[in-house]
Coordinates of C-alpha atoms in Angstrom, one line a residue:
X13 CA 275.0 16.1 -49.5
X14 CA 273.3 15.1 -46.1
X15 CA 276.0 13.4 -43.8
X16 CA 274.5 11.3 -41.1
X17 CA 277.2 8.8 -40.3
X18 CA 278.7 10.7 -37.3
X19 CA 279.4 7.5 -35.6
X20 CA 282.0 6.7 -38.1
X21 CA 283.5 10.1 -38.1
X22 CA 282.9 13.7 -37.6
X23 CA 283.7 16.9 -39.5
X24 CA 286.5 18.8 -38.2
X25 CA 285.2 21.8 -36.5
X26 CA 286.4 25.1 -37.9
X27 CA 287.4 26.7 -34.6
X28 CA 289.4 23.2 -33.7
X29 CA 291.3 23.7 -36.9
X30 CA 292.1 27.3 -36.1
X31 CA 293.8 26.2 -32.7
X32 CA 295.6 23.5 -34.4
X33 CA 297.1 25.7 -37.5
X34 CA 300.0 27.3 -35.4
X35 CA 301.3 24.0 -34.6
X36 CA 301.1 22.7 -38.1
X37 CA 303.1 25.9 -39.2
X38 CA 305.4 28.2 -37.0
X39 CA 305.2 26.2 -33.7
X40 CA 306.4 23.0 -35.2
X41 CA 309.0 22.0 -32.6
X42 CA 309.4 18.6 -31.0
X43 CA 308.2 18.5 -27.4
X44 CA 311.4 16.4 -26.5
X45 CA 313.7 19.0 -27.5
X46 CA 315.1 21.4 -25.0
X47 CA 315.3 24.6 -26.9
X48 CA 312.3 27.3 -27.2
X49 CA 310.3 25.9 -29.9
X50 CA 310.3 22.3 -28.2
X51 CA 309.5 23.9 -25.0
X52 CA 306.6 25.7 -26.4
X53 CA 305.3 22.3 -28.0
X54 CA 305.8 20.7 -24.7
X55 CA 303.6 23.3 -23.0
X56 CA 300.9 22.8 -25.7
X57 CA 300.8 19.1 -24.9
X58 CA 300.7 19.3 -21.3
X59 CA 298.0 22.0 -21.4
X60 CA 295.9 19.6 -23.7
X61 CA 296.5 16.8 -21.2
X62 CA 295.1 18.7 -18.5
X63 CA 292.0 19.5 -20.7
X64 CA 291.3 15.9 -21.3
X65 CA 291.8 15.1 -17.8
X66 CA 289.3 17.7 -16.7
X67 CA 286.9 16.4 -19.2
X68 CA 287.0 13.0 -17.6
X69 CA 287.6 14.0 -14.0
X70 CA 291.1 12.3 -14.0
X71 CA 294.5 13.8 -13.0
X72 CA 296.9 14.8 -15.8
X73 CA 299.2 12.1 -14.9
X74 CA 296.5 9.5 -15.8
X75 CA 296.2 10.5 -19.4
X76 CA 298.2 9.3 -22.1
X77 CA 297.9 10.2 -25.8
X78 CA 297.8 7.7 -28.5
X79 CA 297.5 7.6 -32.4
X80 CA 293.8 6.5 -32.2
X81 CA 291.2 5.0 -30.1
X82 CA 291.8 1.6 -31.4
X83 CA 295.6 2.0 -30.1
X84 CA 294.1 3.2 -26.7
X85 CA 292.1 0.0 -26.6
X86 CA 295.0 -2.2 -27.7
X87 CA 297.2 -0.7 -25.2
X88 CA 294.7 -1.0 -22.5
X89 CA 294.1 -4.7 -23.2
X90 CA 297.2 -6.1 -24.3
X91 CA 299.3 -3.8 -21.7
X92 CA 297.3 -5.1 -18.7
X93 CA 297.0 -8.7 -19.9
X94 CA 300.9 -9.0 -20.3
X95 CA 301.6 -7.2 -17.0
X96 CA 299.0 -9.9 -15.1
X97 CA 299.8 -13.2 -13.7
X98 CA 296.2 -14.5 -14.5
X99 CA 295.4 -15.8 -18.0
X100 CA 291.5 -15.4 -18.1
X101 CA 289.9 -12.4 -19.7
X102 CA 286.3 -11.2 -19.9
X103 CA 284.5 -9.0 -22.6
X104 CA 281.3 -8.8 -24.3
X105 CA 280.0 -10.2 -27.6
X106 CA 279.3 -6.6 -29.1
X107 CA 282.5 -5.0 -28.6
X108 CA 284.2 -2.9 -31.4
X109 CA 286.7 -5.0 -33.5
X110 CA 289.4 -2.9 -32.1
X111 CA 288.6 -4.8 -28.7
X112 CA 287.4 -8.1 -30.3
X113 CA 290.4 -8.6 -32.3
X114 CA 292.7 -7.9 -29.4
X115 CA 291.1 -10.7 -27.4
X116 CA 290.9 -13.1 -30.4
X117 CA 294.7 -12.5 -30.7
X118 CA 295.3 -13.1 -27.0
X119 CA 292.9 -16.2 -27.2
X120 CA 295.4 -17.6 -29.8
X121 CA 298.5 -16.9 -27.5
X122 CA 297.8 -18.5 -24.2
X123 CA 294.8 -16.6 -22.7
X124 CA 291.3 -18.0 -22.2
X125 CA 288.6 -15.3 -23.1
X126 CA 285.0 -15.4 -22.0
X127 CA 282.6 -13.4 -24.3
X128 CA 279.5 -12.1 -22.2
X129 CA 276.1 -12.4 -24.2
X130 CA 273.8 -9.4 -24.3
X131 CA 270.0 -9.3 -24.3
X132 CA 268.0 -8.3 -27.1
X133 CA 268.5 -4.9 -26.2
X134 CA 272.2 -4.9 -26.0
X135 CA 272.7 -4.9 -22.6
X136 CA 275.3 -6.9 -20.5
X137 CA 273.6 -8.6 -17.5
X138 CA 275.8 -8.0 -14.3
X139 CA 274.9 -11.3 -12.9
X140 CA 276.5 -12.8 -16.0
X141 CA 279.8 -11.0 -15.2
X142 CA 279.6 -12.1 -11.8
X143 CA 279.3 -15.7 -12.7
X144 CA 282.2 -15.4 -15.4
X145 CA 284.7 -14.4 -13.0
X146 CA 287.5 -16.7 -11.8
X147 CA 290.6 -16.7 -9.6
X148 CA 292.9 -16.1 -12.5
X149 CA 290.6 -13.4 -14.3
X150 CA 293.1 -10.6 -15.1
X151 CA 290.9 -8.1 -17.1
X152 CA 287.4 -7.0 -17.8
X153 CA 286.7 -4.8 -20.9
X154 CA 283.1 -3.7 -21.6
X155 CA 282.3 -0.7 -23.9
X156 CA 280.4 2.3 -22.5
X157 CA 278.1 2.5 -25.4
X158 CA 277.7 0.4 -28.7
X159 CA 279.0 2.1 -31.9
X160 CA 276.3 0.3 -34.0
X161 CA 273.1 0.2 -32.0
X162 CA 274.0 2.8 -29.3
X163 CA 273.1 0.9 -26.3
X164 CA 274.7 2.4 -23.1
X165 CA 276.0 -0.3 -20.6
X166 CA 275.6 -0.1 -16.9
X167 CA 279.3 0.6 -16.3
X168 CA 279.4 1.9 -12.8
X169 CA 277.6 -1.4 -11.8
X170 CA 279.8 -3.6 -13.9
X171 CA 282.9 -1.8 -12.7
X172 CA 281.9 -2.2 -9.1
X173 CA 281.9 -5.9 -9.5
X174 CA 285.3 -6.0 -10.9
X175 CA 286.7 -3.7 -8.2
X176 CA 285.1 -6.1 -5.6
X177 CA 287.1 -8.9 -7.1
X178 CA 290.2 -6.5 -7.5
X179 CA 290.3 -7.0 -11.3
X180 CA 291.2 -4.2 -13.5
X181 CA 288.3 -2.8 -15.6
X182 CA 288.7 -1.1 -19.0
X183 CA 286.0 0.4 -20.9
X184 CA 286.0 1.7 -24.5
X185 CA 284.2 5.0 -24.3
X186 CA 285.1 6.2 -28.0
X187 CA 281.5 6.3 -28.9
X188 CA 280.4 7.8 -25.8
X189 CA 283.0 10.6 -25.0
X190 CA 281.6 14.1 -25.6
X191 CA 278.1 12.8 -26.0
X192 CA 277.2 11.9 -22.6
X193 CA 278.5 12.8 -19.2
X194 CA 281.7 10.5 -18.2
X195 CA 283.7 10.7 -15.1
X196 CA 286.3 7.9 -14.6
X197 CA 285.6 8.2 -10.6
X198 CA 281.9 8.0 -10.9
X199 CA 282.3 5.1 -13.5
X200 CA 284.7 3.4 -11.2
X201 CA 286.9 2.2 -14.3
X202 CA 290.6 1.6 -14.3
X203 CA 291.1 2.3 -17.8
X204 CA 289.1 4.3 -20.6
X205 CA 289.7 4.9 -24.2
X206 CA 288.8 7.9 -26.2
X207 CA 289.2 9.4 -29.7
X208 CA 289.4 12.9 -31.2
X209 CA 287.5 12.5 -34.5
X210 CA 284.2 11.4 -33.0
X211 CA 283.8 14.7 -31.4
X212 CA 284.9 17.3 -34.2
X213 CA 288.5 16.8 -33.7
X214 CA 291.2 15.4 -36.0
X215 CA 291.7 11.8 -37.1
X216 CA 294.8 10.1 -35.8
X217 CA 294.9 11.0 -32.2
X218 CA 293.3 9.3 -29.2
X219 CA 293.9 9.0 -25.4
X220 CA 294.1 6.2 -22.7
X221 CA 293.1 7.0 -19.2
X222 CA 295.1 4.7 -16.9
X223 CA 294.1 4.9 -13.3
X224 CA 297.3 5.5 -11.0
X225 CA 298.6 2.2 -9.5
X226 CA 297.3 0.2 -12.5
X227 CA 299.7 -2.5 -13.8
X228 CA 300.3 -2.2 -17.4
X229 CA 303.2 -2.8 -19.8
X230 CA 304.7 -0.3 -22.4
X231 CA 303.0 -0.5 -25.7
X232 CA 305.1 1.3 -28.1
X233 CA 309.0 1.2 -27.5
X234 CA 311.7 3.7 -28.8
X235 CA 311.5 6.8 -26.6
X236 CA 310.6 8.1 -23.3
X237 CA 307.5 10.1 -24.4
X238 CA 304.3 10.0 -22.6
X239 CA 306.2 9.5 -19.2
X240 CA 308.0 6.6 -20.6
X241 CA 305.1 4.5 -21.4
X242 CA 304.5 5.3 -25.0
X243 CA 307.3 6.0 -27.5
X244 CA 306.7 8.2 -30.4
X245 CA 307.0 11.9 -31.2
X246 CA 303.8 13.6 -30.2
X247 CA 301.0 14.8 -32.7
X248 CA 301.1 18.2 -31.2
X249 CA 298.8 19.8 -33.6
X250 CA 296.3 16.7 -33.2
X251 CA 296.7 16.7 -29.4
X252 CA 295.9 20.4 -29.2
X253 CA 292.8 20.0 -31.6
X254 CA 291.6 17.0 -29.5
X255 CA 291.5 19.0 -26.3
X256 CA 289.8 21.9 -27.8
X257 CA 287.3 19.7 -29.6
X258 CA 286.7 18.0 -26.1
X259 CA 286.3 21.4 -24.3
X260 CA 283.7 22.3 -26.9
X261 CA 281.8 19.0 -26.6
X262 CA 281.8 19.2 -22.7
X263 CA 280.8 22.8 -22.7
X264 CA 277.9 22.1 -25.1
X265 CA 277.1 18.5 -23.9
X266 CA 273.5 19.2 -22.6
X267 CA 272.5 21.6 -25.5
X268 CA 274.0 19.3 -28.2
X269 CA 272.4 16.1 -26.8
X270 CA 268.9 17.7 -26.4
X271 CA 269.3 18.7 -30.0
X272 CA 270.4 15.4 -31.5
X273 CA 267.9 13.3 -29.4
X274 CA 265.1 15.2 -30.8
X275 CA 266.3 14.7 -34.4
X276 CA 266.8 11.0 -33.4
X277 CA 263.4 10.5 -31.9
X278 CA 261.7 12.2 -34.8
X279 CA 263.7 10.2 -37.3
X280 CA 262.7 7.0 -35.4
X281 CA 259.0 8.2 -35.2
X282 CA 258.8 8.8 -39.0
X283 CA 260.4 5.6 -39.9
X284 CA 257.9 3.4 -37.9
X285 CA 255.0 5.5 -39.3
X286 CA 256.0 5.4 -42.8
X287 CA 257.8 2.1 -43.5
X288 CA 256.4 -1.5 -42.5
X289 CA 258.5 -4.5 -41.7
X290 CA 261.3 -2.5 -39.8
X291 CA 262.8 -3.2 -36.3
X292 CA 264.6 -0.5 -34.2
X293 CA 267.7 -2.0 -32.8
X294 CA 269.2 -1.3 -29.2
X295 CA 267.6 0.1 -26.2
X296 CA 264.9 2.5 -26.7
X297 CA 266.0 4.8 -23.9
X298 CA 269.5 3.7 -22.6
X299 CA 271.1 4.9 -26.1
X300 CA 273.5 7.5 -27.4
X301 CA 271.8 10.7 -28.2
X302 CA 272.4 10.7 -32.0
X303 CA 272.1 7.1 -32.7
X304 CA 269.4 5.1 -34.7
X305 CA 269.6 1.6 -36.0
X306 CA 266.8 0.1 -38.1
X307 CA 266.7 -3.4 -39.7
X308 CA 264.6 -3.4 -42.7
X309 CA 263.1 -7.0 -43.6
X310 CA 263.5 -8.3 -47.1
X311 CA 266.4 -6.0 -48.4
X312 CA 270.1 -5.8 -48.3
X313 CA 272.0 -3.2 -46.3
X314 CA 274.6 -2.7 -48.9
X315 CA 272.0 -1.9 -51.8
X316 CA 270.0 0.5 -49.3
X317 CA 273.4 2.3 -48.6
X318 CA 274.4 2.6 -52.2
X319 CA 270.9 3.8 -53.2
X320 CA 270.9 6.5 -50.5
X321 CA 274.5 7.5 -51.5
X322 CA 273.3 8.2 -55.1
X323 CA 270.6 10.6 -53.5
X324 CA 273.4 12.5 -51.5
X325 CA 272.8 10.8 -48.3
X326 CA 275.7 9.2 -46.5
X327 CA 275.0 6.8 -43.8
X328 CA 276.2 3.3 -42.6
X329 CA 274.8 -0.3 -42.7
X330 CA 274.6 -2.6 -39.9
X331 CA 275.8 -5.3 -42.2
X332 CA 279.5 -6.0 -42.8
X333 CA 279.0 -6.4 -46.7
X334 CA 280.5 -3.1 -47.3
X335 CA 283.9 -4.3 -46.1
X336 CA 283.8 -7.3 -48.3
X337 CA 282.4 -9.8 -45.7
X338 CA 279.2 -11.9 -46.5
X339 CA 278.5 -12.1 -42.8
X340 CA 276.0 -9.5 -41.3
X341 CA 276.9 -7.5 -38.2
X342 CA 278.3 -9.5 -35.2
X343 CA 276.5 -7.1 -32.8
X344 CA 273.0 -7.6 -34.5
X345 CA 273.6 -11.4 -34.3
X346 CA 274.4 -11.2 -30.7
X347 CA 271.1 -9.3 -29.9
X348 CA 269.2 -12.2 -31.6
X349 CA 268.4 -10.9 -35.1
X350 CA 268.2 -13.7 -37.7
X351 CA 270.8 -13.4 -40.7
X352 CA 268.2 -12.3 -43.3
X353 CA 267.0 -9.3 -41.0
X354 CA 270.4 -8.3 -39.8
X355 CA 271.8 -8.0 -43.4
X356 CA 269.1 -5.3 -43.9
X357 CA 270.1 -2.6 -41.4
X358 CA 270.8 1.1 -41.6
X359 CA 272.6 3.3 -39.0
X360 CA 271.8 6.7 -38.8
X361 CA 274.0 8.9 -36.5
X362 CA 273.1 12.5 -36.2
X363 CA 275.3 15.3 -34.9
X364 CA 274.4 19.0 -33.9
X365 CA 275.1 20.1 -37.5
X366 CA 272.1 18.1 -38.8
X367 CA 268.5 19.7 -39.1
X368 CA 264.9 18.7 -39.1
X369 CA 264.8 19.3 -42.8
X370 CA 267.5 16.9 -43.4
X371 CA 265.5 14.4 -41.7
X372 CA 262.5 15.1 -43.7
X373 CA 264.6 14.7 -46.9
X374 CA 266.1 11.3 -45.7
X375 CA 262.5 9.9 -44.7
X376 CA 261.2 11.2 -48.2
X377 CA 264.1 9.2 -50.0
X378 CA 264.1 6.3 -47.8
X379 CA 260.7 4.9 -47.9
X380 CA 260.7 4.6 -51.7
X381 CA 264.0 3.2 -51.9
X382 CA 263.1 0.5 -49.4
X383 CA 260.2 -0.2 -51.4
X384 CA 261.9 -0.5 -54.9
X385 CA 264.5 -2.9 -53.3
X386 CA 261.6 -5.1 -51.6
X387 CA 259.8 -5.3 -55.1
X388 CA 263.0 -7.1 -56.3
X389 CA 263.0 -9.6 -53.4
X390 CA 261.1 -13.0 -53.8
X391 CA 261.0 -13.1 -50.1
X392 CA 258.5 -9.9 -50.0
X393 CA 256.8 -11.3 -53.1
X394 CA 255.8 -14.1 -50.8
X395 CA 254.6 -11.6 -48.1
X396 CA 252.6 -9.7 -50.6
X397 CA 250.9 -12.7 -52.1
X398 CA 249.9 -13.9 -48.5
X399 CA 248.6 -10.4 -47.6

């Protein structure tokens, strides 16, 4: 198997699992208990909190553990909205559904939402943000880097606009954390969401950075965990694993980024050289190191995915067909792709575990698969006849 869907999830690193194991077996105490095993678990959670804080340039008291990146997004958006007096919210048209669905929910419940457009490369224009701000704007949320096309947003510039108007600014950094340098003070954000399983950590644990002084309501009620802001017994093993995965990612960030960028650029070059009628989606330079997203004309992304899977290659489609929807990706439509081209997209996302030999294998299989699918397309038949 060749796994190149690391934007969806990553393999749990063996050394991370090793750090987690004691808290899945012998050290099983509840961090809220006052006896020895509980105190040991509490110490482990607080040590992990310090590690995540250090990775983000935050203080320990500003880091709150959650059950996922999606929960962190939900808490940031709904929590700030409910704590504010204003009823106007701003986000972008290409956010992850964990963000978009929050705003859609709030939009149905008394709030007005402005969805900022993006250009053909997936970038938000800071002038559009300036023009969208109103006196009753309560929150701005723009993702750090897009999960589908990899485009990295100018967050410091966007956050500075929000700060000038005294509006809380949230960024979904789930795809970016551990892959590009992130410092909450350099970014200028008030809230930032991250997740463990995108960086070789376990599933089921995330974190939300909340800048001191930010007004936000409690998201889960029922206990005094997370400084009284997020009830629920802590996932001690997951939190310990998250912190260790983050430490490894930050320590090796430059080396890993260099390797996966080289793999990505080699793959992009080979696709362009060997497969006609394809479009690279996203910014050519301002993109996540391991991300590549191509749209192949005259084919369906779902058929492409299944064909690759039969060859032992696990990737992802830019089309939402695989989730039961007939609509193409909202991200690809937002950057201006027509429906018929957006439907034929393939996202390959590399990690440091991938190799150049694997890229060569992908290219060797991808070209014939694309050609076979095109040969069944009446649209492609028309192109061939014209040629």
